[in-house]
Short mmCIF file of C-alpha atoms in Angstrom, two decimals:
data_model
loop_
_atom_site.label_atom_id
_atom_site.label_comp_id
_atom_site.label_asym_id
_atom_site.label_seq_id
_atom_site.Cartn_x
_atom_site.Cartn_y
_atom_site.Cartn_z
CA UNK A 1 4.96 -223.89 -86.29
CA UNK A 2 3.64 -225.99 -89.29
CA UNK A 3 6.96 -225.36 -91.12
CA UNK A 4 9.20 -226.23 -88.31
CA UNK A 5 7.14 -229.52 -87.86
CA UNK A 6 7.42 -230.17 -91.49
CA UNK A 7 11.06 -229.38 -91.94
CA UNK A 8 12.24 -231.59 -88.77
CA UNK A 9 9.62 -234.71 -90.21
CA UNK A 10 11.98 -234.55 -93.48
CA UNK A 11 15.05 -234.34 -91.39
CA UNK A 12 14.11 -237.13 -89.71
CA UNK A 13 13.23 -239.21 -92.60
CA UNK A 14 16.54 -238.61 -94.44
CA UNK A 15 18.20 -239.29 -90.90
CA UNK A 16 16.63 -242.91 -90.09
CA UNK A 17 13.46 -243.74 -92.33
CA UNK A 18 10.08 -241.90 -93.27
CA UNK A 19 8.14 -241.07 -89.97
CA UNK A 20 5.01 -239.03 -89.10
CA UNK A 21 5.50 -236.30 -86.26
CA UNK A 22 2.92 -235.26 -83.98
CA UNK A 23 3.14 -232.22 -81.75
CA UNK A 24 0.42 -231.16 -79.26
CA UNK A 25 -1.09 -227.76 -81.01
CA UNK A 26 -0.52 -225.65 -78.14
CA UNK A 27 3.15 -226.89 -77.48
CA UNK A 28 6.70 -224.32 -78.32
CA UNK A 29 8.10 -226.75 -80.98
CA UNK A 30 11.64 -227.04 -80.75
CA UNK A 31 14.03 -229.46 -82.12
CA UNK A 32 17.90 -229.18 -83.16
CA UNK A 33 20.29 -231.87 -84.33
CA UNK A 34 24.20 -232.09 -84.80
CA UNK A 35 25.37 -234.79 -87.07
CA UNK A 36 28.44 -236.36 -87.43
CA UNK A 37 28.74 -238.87 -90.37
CA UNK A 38 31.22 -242.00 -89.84
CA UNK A 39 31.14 -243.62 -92.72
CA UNK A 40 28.09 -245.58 -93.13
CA UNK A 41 26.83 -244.88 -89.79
CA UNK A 42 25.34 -241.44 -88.69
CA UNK A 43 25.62 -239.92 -84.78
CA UNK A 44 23.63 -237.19 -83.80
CA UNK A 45 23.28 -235.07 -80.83
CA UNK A 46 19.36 -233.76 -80.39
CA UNK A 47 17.17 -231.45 -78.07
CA UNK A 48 13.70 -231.98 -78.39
CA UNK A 49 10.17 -231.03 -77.10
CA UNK A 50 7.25 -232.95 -76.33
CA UNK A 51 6.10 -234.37 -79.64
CA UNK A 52 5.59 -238.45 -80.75
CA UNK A 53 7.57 -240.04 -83.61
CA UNK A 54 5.62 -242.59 -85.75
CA UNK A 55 6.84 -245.22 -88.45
CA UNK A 56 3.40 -246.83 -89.33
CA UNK A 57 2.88 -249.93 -91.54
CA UNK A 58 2.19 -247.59 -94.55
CA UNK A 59 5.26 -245.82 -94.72
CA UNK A 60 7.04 -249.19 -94.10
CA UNK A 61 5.75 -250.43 -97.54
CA UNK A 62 6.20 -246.82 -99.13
CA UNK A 63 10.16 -246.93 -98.27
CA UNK A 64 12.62 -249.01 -96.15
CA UNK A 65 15.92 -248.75 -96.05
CA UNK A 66 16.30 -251.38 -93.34
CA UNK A 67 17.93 -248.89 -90.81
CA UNK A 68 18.55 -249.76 -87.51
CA UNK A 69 18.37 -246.77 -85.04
CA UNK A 70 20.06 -246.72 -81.47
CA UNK A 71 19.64 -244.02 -78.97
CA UNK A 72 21.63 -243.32 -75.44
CA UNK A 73 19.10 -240.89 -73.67
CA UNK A 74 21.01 -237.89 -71.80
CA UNK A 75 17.64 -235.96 -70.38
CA UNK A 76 14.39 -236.35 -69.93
CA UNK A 77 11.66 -239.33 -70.00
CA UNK A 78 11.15 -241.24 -73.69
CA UNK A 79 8.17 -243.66 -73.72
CA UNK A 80 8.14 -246.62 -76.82
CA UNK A 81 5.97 -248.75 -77.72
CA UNK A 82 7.27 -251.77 -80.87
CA UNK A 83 4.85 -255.06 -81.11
CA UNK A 84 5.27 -255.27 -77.42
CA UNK A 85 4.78 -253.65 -73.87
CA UNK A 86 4.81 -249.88 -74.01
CA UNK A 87 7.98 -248.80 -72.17
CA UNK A 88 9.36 -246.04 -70.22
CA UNK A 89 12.95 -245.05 -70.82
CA UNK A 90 15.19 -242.70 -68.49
CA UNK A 91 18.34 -240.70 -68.87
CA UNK A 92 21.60 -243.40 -69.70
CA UNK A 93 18.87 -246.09 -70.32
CA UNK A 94 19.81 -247.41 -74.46
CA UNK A 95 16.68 -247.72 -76.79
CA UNK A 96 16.40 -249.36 -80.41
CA UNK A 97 14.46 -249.73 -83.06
CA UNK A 98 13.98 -251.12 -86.45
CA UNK A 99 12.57 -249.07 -89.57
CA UNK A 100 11.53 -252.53 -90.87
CA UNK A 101 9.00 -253.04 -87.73
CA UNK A 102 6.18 -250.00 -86.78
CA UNK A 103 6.92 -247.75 -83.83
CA UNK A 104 5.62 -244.90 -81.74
CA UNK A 105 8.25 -242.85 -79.96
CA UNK A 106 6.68 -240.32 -77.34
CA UNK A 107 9.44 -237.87 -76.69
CA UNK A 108 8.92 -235.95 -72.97
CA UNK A 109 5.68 -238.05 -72.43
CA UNK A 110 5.07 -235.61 -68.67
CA UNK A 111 6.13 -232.40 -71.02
CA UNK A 112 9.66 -232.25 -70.11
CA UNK A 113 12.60 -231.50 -72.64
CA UNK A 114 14.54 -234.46 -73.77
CA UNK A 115 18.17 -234.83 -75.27
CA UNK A 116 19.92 -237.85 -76.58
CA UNK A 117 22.99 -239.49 -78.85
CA UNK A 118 21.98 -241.24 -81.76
CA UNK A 119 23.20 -243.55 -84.25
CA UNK A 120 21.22 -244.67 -87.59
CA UNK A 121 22.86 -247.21 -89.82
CA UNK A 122 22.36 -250.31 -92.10
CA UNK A 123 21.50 -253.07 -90.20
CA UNK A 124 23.61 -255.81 -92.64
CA UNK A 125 26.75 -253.35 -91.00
CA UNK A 126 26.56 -255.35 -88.07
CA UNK A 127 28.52 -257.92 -87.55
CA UNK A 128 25.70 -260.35 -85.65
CA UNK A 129 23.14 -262.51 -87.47
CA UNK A 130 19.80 -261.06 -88.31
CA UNK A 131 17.55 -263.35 -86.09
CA UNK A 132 20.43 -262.58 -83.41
CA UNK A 133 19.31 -258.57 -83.81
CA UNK A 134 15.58 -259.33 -84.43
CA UNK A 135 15.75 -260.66 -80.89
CA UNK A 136 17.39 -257.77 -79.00
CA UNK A 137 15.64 -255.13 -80.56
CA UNK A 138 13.70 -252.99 -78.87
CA UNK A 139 15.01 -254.42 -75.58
CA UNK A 140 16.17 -251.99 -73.14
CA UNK A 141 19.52 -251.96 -72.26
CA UNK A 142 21.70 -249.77 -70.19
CA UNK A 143 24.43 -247.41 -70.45
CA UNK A 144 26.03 -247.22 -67.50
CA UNK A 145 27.76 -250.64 -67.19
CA UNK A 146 29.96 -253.07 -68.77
CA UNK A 147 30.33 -252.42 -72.53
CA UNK A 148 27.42 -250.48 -72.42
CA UNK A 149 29.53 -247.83 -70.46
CA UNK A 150 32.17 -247.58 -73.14
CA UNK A 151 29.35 -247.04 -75.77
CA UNK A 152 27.95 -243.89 -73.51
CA UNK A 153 31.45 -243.01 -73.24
CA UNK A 154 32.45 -243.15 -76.62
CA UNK A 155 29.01 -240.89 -77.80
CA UNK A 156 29.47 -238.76 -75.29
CA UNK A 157 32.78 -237.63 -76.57
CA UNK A 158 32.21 -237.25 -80.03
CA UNK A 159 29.11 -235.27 -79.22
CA UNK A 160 31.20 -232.76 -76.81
CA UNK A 161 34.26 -232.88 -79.13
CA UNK A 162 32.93 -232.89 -82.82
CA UNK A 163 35.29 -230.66 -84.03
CA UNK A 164 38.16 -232.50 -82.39
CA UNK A 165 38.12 -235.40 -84.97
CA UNK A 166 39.42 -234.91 -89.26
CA UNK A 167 37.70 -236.59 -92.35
CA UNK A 168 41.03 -239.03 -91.75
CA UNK A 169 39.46 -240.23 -88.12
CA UNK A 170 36.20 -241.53 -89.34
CA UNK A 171 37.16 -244.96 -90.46
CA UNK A 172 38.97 -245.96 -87.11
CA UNK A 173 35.81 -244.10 -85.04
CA UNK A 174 33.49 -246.05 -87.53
CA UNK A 175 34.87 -249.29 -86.64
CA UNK A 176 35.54 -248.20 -83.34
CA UNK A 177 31.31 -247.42 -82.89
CA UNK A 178 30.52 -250.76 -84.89
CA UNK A 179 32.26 -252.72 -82.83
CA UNK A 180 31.15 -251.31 -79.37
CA UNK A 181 27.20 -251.84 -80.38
CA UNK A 182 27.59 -255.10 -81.57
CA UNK A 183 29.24 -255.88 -78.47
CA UNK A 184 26.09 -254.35 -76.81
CA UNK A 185 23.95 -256.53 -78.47
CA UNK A 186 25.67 -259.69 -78.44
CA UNK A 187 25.90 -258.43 -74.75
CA UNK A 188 21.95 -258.22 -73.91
CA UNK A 189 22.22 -261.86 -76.13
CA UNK A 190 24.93 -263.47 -73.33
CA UNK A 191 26.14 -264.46 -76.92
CA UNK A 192 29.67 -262.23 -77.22
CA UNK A 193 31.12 -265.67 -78.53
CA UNK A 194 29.09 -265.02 -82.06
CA UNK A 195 30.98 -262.03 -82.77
CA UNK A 196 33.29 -262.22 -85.34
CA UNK A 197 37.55 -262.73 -83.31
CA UNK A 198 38.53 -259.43 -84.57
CA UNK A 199 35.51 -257.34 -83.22
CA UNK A 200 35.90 -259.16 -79.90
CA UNK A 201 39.80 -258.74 -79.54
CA UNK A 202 39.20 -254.88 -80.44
CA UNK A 203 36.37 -254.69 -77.97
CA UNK A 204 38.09 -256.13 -75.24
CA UNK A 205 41.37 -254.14 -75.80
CA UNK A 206 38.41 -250.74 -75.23
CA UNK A 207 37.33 -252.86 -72.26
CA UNK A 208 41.17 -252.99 -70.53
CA UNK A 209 42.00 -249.57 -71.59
CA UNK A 210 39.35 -247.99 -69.93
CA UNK A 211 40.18 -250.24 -67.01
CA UNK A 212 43.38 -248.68 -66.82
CA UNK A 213 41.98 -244.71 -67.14
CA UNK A 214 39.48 -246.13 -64.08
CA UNK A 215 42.16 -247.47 -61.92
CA UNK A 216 45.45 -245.10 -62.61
CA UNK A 217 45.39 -243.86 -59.36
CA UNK A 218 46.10 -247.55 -58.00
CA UNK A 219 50.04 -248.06 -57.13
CA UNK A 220 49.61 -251.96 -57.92
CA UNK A 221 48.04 -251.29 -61.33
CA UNK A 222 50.45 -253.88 -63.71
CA UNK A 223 49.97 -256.24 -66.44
CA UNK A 224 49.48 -258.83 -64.22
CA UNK A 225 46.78 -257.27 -62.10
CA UNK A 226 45.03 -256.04 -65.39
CA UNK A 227 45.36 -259.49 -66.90
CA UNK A 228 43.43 -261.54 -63.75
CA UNK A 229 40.62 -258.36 -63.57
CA UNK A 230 39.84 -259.72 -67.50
CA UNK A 231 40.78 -263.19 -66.91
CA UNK A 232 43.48 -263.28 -70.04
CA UNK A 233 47.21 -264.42 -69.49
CA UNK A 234 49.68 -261.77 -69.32
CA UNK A 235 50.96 -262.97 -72.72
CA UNK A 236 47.49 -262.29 -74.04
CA UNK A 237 47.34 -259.04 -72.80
CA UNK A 238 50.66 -257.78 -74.25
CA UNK A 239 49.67 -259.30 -77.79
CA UNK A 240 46.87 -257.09 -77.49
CA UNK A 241 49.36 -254.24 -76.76
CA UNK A 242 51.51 -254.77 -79.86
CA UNK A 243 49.72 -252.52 -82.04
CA UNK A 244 50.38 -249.41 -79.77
CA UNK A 245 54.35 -249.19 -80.28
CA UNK A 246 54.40 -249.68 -76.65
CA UNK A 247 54.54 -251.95 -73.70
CA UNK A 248 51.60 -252.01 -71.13
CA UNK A 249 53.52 -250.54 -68.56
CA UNK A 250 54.54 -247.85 -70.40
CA UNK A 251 51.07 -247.08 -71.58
CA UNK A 252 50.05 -246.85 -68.07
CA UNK A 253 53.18 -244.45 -67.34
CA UNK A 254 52.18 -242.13 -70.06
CA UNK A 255 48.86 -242.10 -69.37
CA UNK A 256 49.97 -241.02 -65.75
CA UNK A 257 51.98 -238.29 -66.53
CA UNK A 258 49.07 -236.79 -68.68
CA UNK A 259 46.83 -237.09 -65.77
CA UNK A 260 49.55 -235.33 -63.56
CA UNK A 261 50.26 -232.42 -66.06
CA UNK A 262 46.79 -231.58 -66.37
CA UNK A 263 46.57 -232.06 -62.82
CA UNK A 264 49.56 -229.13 -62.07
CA UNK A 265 47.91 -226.58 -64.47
CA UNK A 266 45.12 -226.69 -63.15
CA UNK A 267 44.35 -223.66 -61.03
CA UNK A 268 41.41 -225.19 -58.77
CA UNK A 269 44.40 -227.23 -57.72
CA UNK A 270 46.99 -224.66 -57.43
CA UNK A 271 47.83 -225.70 -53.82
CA UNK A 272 47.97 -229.11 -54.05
CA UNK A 273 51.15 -230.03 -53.39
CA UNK A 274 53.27 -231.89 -56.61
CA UNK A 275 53.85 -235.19 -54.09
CA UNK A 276 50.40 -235.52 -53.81
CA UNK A 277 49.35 -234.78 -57.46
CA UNK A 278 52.20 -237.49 -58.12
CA UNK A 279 49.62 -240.02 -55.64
CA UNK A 280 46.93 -239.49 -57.32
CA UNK A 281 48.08 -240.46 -60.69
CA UNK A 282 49.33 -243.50 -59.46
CA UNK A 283 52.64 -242.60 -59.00
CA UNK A 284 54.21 -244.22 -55.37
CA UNK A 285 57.68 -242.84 -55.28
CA UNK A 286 58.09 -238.78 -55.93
CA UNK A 287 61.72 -239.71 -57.33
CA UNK A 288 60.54 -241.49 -59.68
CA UNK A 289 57.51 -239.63 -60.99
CA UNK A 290 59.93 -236.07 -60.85
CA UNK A 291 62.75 -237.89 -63.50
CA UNK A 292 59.60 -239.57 -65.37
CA UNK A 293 58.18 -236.39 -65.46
CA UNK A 294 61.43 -233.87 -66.19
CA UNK A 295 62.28 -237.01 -69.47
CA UNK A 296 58.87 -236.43 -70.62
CA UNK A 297 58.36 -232.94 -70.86
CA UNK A 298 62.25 -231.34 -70.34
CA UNK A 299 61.19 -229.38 -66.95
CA UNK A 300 60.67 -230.64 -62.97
CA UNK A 301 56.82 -230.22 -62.01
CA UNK A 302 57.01 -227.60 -60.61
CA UNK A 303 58.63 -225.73 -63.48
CA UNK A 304 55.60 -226.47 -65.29
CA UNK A 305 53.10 -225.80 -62.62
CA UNK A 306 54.78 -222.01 -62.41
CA UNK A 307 55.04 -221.62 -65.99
CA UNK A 308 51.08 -223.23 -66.92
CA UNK A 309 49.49 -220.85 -64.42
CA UNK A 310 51.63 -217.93 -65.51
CA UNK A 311 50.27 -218.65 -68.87
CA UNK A 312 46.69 -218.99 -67.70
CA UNK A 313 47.29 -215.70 -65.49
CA UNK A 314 46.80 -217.30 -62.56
CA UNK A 315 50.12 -216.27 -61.18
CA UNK A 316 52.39 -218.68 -59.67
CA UNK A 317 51.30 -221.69 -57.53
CA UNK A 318 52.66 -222.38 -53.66
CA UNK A 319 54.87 -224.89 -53.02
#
């Protein structure tokens, strides 16, 4: 087990900053990471047992890099303890902390697994002042609202998809990921005015469309209705849009016809009938969703229903 130990401590330290690792000497060590480098910034997927991860005031003047580490906990318990309160952290609870400041990091504290997303990257790559992070560190925050959401959202997708994205995609993901934790922390700051305009017009264009995945299924989804939920003009709100090569609405009527198509080749919903997969997208009229449909993909819905199942060899669906 020694050599496991040892080899995960120096993974560790080329990951975030030197650390010590402690395991309990009867415990199965086990510990596996996926990276995925975006530029500067590093994510990784880990499983972990029961051990405790310590940056001590020693290795801080051996070697610091001035790292800031974030970590969106998917399973299990992690307790933390940085120049304040010991804390408890649960499953979509967010946790930070600074290689410039000591830390103790008890993963599985009551001997349970535990599996997070993690990010490790230069502090001075966020776009917030350094007394601004000093202040938030180490705070809890969560991950299952508001911007924090889109952050979970956003890991969560490049840790089930990593193959999904090119050497091309890491610059937009990079600034993608940069912006959405800056956002968190100028979030748990009440201070989202401090971030630079650009960060917080590309923020709040993630903000509206994952509004619009969330409420596709609503017939009165428009630009207006969008607009007043984010309290922007209209006007606003198609500016944002220019970038796309498309309008809002049209956005929202692509979007829809994805979420139908998967919809019909699905064959858990074999029977559902097409006017009703139509509803739940968001489309009101079937007219309209059958021509919208037949101009997008050159075939009725039911066409492709018959021929996606055939193709799956789940024979052909009821109408």
């Amino acid at each position: 087990m020694a050599d496991r130990v040892d080899a995960w401590r120096e993974k560790l330290s080329q990951t975030h900053a030197p650390v010590d690792l402690v395991c309990r000497p009867d415990s199965d060590f086990r510990a596996q990471q996926c990276v995925v480098r975006l530029g500067g910034a590093l994510v990784w997927s880990s499983v972990w047992s029961p051990q405790t991860i310590r940056r001590t005031p020693r290795l801080i003047r051996g070697s610091d890099p001035e790292m800031i580490h974030f970590s969106l906990i998917t399973k299990g318990t992690v307790g933390f303890r940085m120049g304040g309160p010991d804390a408890l952290y649960g499953p979509y609870e967010l946790r930070t902390n600074d290689s410039s400041r000591p830390f103790d990091i008890l993963l599985g504290p009551q001997g349970e697994g535990v599996a997070a997303v993690s990010v490790d990257l230069p502090r001075a790559r966020l776009p917030l002042p350094a007394d601004d992070l000093d202040r938030v560190i180490g705070h809890r925050m969560t991950g299952q609202e508001g911007v924090g959401a889109l952050l979970t959202a956003f890991l969560t997708t490049l840790r089930d998809n990593p193959r999904s994205y090119t050497a091309a995609d890491a610059p937009r993901l990079e600034t993608v990921l940069l912006d959405l934790l800056a956002a968190v922390f100028a979030n748990a700051l009440d201070a989202m005015e401090r971030l630079p305009a650009e960060s917080r017009r590309r923020t709040l264009t993630l903000r509206i469309q994952a509004f619009i995945r969330d409420h596709l299924h609503d017939p009165d989804l428009t630009p207006a209705t969008i607009a007043a939920a984010h309290h922007i003009s209209t006007s606003h709100l198609h500016r944002l849009f220019q970038d796309r090569e498309t309008t809002v609405s049209g956005w929202i009527r692509h979007l829809r016809l994805e979420r139908a198509r998967e919809m019909l080749a699905d064959p858990a919903r074999r029977d559902a009938p097409v006017h009703l997969v139509a509803v739940r997208a968001g489309f009101e009229h079937h007219p309209v969703f059958t021509r919208a449909f037949r101009s997008a993909y050159g075939m009725s819905p039911r066409d492709y229903r018959r021929r996606a199942l055939l193709q799956t060899g789940d024979g052909p669906a009821a109408d």
